[in-house]
PDB file of C-alpha atoms in Angstrom:
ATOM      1  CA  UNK N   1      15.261  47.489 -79.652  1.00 64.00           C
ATOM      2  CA  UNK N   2      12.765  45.357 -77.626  1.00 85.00           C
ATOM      3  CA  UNK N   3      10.128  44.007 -80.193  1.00 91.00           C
ATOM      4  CA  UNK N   4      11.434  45.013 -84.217  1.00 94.00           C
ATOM      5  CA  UNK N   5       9.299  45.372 -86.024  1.00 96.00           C
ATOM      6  CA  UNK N   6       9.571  44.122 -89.833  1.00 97.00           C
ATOM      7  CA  UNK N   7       8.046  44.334 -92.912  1.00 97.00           C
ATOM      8  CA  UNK N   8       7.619  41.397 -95.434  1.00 97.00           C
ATOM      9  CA  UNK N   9       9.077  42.077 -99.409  1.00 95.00           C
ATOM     10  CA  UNK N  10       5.921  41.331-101.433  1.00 95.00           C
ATOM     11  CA  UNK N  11       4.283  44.092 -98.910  1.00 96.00           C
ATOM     12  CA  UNK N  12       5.863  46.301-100.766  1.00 96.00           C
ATOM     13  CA  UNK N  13       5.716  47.684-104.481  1.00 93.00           C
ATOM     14  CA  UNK N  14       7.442  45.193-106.610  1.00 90.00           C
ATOM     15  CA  UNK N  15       8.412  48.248-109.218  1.00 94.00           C
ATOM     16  CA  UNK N  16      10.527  50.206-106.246  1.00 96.00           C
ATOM     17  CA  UNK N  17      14.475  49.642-107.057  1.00 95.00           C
ATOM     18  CA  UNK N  18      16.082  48.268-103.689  1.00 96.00           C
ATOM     19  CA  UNK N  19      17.024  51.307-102.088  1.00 96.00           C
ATOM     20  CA  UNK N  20      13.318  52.760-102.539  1.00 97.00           C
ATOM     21  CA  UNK N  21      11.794  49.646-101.066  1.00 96.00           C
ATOM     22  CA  UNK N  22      14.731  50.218 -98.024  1.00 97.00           C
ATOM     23  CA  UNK N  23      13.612  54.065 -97.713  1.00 97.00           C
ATOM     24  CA  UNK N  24       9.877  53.522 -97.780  1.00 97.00           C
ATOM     25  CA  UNK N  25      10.205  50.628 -95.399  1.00 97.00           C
ATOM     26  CA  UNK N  26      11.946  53.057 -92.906  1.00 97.00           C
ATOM     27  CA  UNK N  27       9.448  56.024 -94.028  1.00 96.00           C
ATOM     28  CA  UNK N  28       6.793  53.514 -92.633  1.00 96.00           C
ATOM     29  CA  UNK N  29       8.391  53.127 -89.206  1.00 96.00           C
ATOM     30  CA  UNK N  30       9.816  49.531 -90.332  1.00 97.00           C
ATOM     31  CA  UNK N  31      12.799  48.055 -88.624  1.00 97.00           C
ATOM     32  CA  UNK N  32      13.911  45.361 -90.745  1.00 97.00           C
ATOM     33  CA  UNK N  33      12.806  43.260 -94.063  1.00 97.00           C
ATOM     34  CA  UNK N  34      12.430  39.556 -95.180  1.00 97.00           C
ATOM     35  CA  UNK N  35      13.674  38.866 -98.247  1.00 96.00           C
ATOM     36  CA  UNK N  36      11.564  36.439-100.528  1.00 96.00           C
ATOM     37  CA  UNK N  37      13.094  33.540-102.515  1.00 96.00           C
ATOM     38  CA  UNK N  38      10.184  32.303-103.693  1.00 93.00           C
ATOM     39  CA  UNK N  39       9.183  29.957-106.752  1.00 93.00           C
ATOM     40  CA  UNK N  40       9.396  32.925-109.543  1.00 94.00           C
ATOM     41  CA  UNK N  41      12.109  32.336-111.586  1.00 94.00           C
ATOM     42  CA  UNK N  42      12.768  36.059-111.018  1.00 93.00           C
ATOM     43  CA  UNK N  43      13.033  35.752-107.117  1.00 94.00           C
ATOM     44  CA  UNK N  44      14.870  32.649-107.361  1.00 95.00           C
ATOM     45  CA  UNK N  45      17.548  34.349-109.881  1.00 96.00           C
ATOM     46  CA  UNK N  46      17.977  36.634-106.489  1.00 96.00           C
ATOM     47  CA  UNK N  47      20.879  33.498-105.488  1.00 97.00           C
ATOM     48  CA  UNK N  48      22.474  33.807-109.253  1.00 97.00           C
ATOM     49  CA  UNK N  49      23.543  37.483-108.611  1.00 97.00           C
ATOM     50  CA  UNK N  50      27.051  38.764-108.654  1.00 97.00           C
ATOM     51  CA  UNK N  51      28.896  39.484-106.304  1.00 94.00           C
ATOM     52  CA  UNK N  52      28.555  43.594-107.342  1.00 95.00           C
ATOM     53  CA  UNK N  53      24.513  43.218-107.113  1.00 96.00           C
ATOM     54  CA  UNK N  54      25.346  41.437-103.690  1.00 96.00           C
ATOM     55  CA  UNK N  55      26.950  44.250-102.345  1.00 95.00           C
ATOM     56  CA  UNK N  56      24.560  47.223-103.692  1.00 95.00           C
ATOM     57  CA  UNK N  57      21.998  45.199-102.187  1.00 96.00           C
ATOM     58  CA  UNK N  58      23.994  45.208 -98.864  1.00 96.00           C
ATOM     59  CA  UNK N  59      24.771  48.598 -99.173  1.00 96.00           C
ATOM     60  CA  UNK N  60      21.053  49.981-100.178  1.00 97.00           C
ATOM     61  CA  UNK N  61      20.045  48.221 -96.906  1.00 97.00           C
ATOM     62  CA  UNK N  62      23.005  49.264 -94.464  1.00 96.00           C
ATOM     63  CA  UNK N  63      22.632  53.195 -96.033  1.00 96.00           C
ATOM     64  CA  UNK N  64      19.048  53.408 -94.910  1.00 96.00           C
ATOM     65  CA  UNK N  65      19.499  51.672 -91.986  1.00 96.00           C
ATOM     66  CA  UNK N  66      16.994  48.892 -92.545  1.00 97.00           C
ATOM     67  CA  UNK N  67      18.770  45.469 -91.932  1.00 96.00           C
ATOM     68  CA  UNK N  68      17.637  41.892 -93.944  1.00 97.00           C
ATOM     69  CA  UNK N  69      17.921  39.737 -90.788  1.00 95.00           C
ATOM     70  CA  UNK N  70      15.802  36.528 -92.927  1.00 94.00           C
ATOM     71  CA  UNK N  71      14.973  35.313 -95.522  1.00 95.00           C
ATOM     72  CA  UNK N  72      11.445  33.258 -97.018  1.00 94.00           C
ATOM     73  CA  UNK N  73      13.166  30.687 -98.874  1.00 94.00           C
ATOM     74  CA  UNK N  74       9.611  29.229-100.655  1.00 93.00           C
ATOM     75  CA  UNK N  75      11.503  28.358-103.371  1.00 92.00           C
ATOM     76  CA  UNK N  76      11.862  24.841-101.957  1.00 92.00           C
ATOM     77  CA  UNK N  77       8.127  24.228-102.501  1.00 92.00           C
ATOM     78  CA  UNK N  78       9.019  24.122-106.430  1.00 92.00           C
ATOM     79  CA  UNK N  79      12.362  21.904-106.045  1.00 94.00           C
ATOM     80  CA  UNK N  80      11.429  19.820-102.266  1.00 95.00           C
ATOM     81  CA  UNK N  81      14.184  18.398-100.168  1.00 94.00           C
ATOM     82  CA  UNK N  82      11.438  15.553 -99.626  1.00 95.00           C
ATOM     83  CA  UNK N  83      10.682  14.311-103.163  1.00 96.00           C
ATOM     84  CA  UNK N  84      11.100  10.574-103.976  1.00 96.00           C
ATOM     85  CA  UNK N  85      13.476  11.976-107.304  1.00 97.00           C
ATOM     86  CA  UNK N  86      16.756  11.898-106.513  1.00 97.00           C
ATOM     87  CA  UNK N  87      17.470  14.676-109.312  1.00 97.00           C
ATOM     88  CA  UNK N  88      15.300  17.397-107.282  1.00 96.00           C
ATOM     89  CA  UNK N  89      16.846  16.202-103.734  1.00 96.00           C
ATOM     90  CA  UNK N  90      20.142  17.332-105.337  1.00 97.00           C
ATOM     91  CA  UNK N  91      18.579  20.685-106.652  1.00 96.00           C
ATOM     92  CA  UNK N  92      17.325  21.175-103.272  1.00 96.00           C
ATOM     93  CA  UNK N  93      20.419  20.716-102.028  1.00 97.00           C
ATOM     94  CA  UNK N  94      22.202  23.058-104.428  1.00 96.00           C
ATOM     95  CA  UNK N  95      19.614  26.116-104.315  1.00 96.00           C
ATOM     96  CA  UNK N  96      20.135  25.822-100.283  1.00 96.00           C
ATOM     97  CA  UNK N  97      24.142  25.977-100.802  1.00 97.00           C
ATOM     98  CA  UNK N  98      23.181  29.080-103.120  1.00 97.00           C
ATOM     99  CA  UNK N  99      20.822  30.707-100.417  1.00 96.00           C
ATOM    100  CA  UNK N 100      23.475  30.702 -97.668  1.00 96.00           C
ATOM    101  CA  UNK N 101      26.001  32.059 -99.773  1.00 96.00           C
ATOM    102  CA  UNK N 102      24.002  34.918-100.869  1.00 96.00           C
ATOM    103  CA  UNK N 103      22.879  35.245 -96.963  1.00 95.00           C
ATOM    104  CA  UNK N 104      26.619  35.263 -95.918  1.00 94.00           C
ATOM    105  CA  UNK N 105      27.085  37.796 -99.334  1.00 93.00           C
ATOM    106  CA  UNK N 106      24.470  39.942 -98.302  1.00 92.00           C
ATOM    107  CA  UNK N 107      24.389  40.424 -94.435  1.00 86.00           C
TER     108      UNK N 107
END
């Protein structure tokens, strides 16, 4: 595939279960999706999921064929690897470890 073509999470209908938003981005002609981690707590809850939600996840893309290749992580805007708190630069730190686990996790 020369030039993919993806489609961005929050283009789609926030009430469609995983595999729906999968189906309906390959119904549209789609060839991947970014993933949002953004400031919501429910977005950000995305890197506290088990290992089981991991995989359906993984499996819901891989089953319609519509891979997750990245990942908006504008969840650092709320908790900044640049603020002067030392507190935050170590939740920075942590939801980062978190987001590359659940990257590795999920594909």
């Amino acid at each position: 595939m020369k030039n993919p073509i993806g489609i961005y999470e929050k283009a789609l209908p926030k009430n469609l279960s995983w595999a729906e938003r999968f189906k309906a981005a390959r119904e549209a002609g789609y060839d991947f999706l970014e993933l949002s981690v953004d400031e919501t707590p429910e977005r950000m809850a995305r890197l506290d999921w088990s290992l089981a939600e991991r995989l359906d996840f993984f499996r819901a893309s891989r089953e319609a064929g519509i891979p997750v290749p990245s990942m908006c992580l504008s969840g650092h805007r709320k908790i900044p690897f640049g603020s002067a708190d030392p507190a935050i630069r170590a939740q920075a730190a942590e939801f980062m470890e978190k987001a590359i686990r659940f990257a590795s996790d999920t594909g």
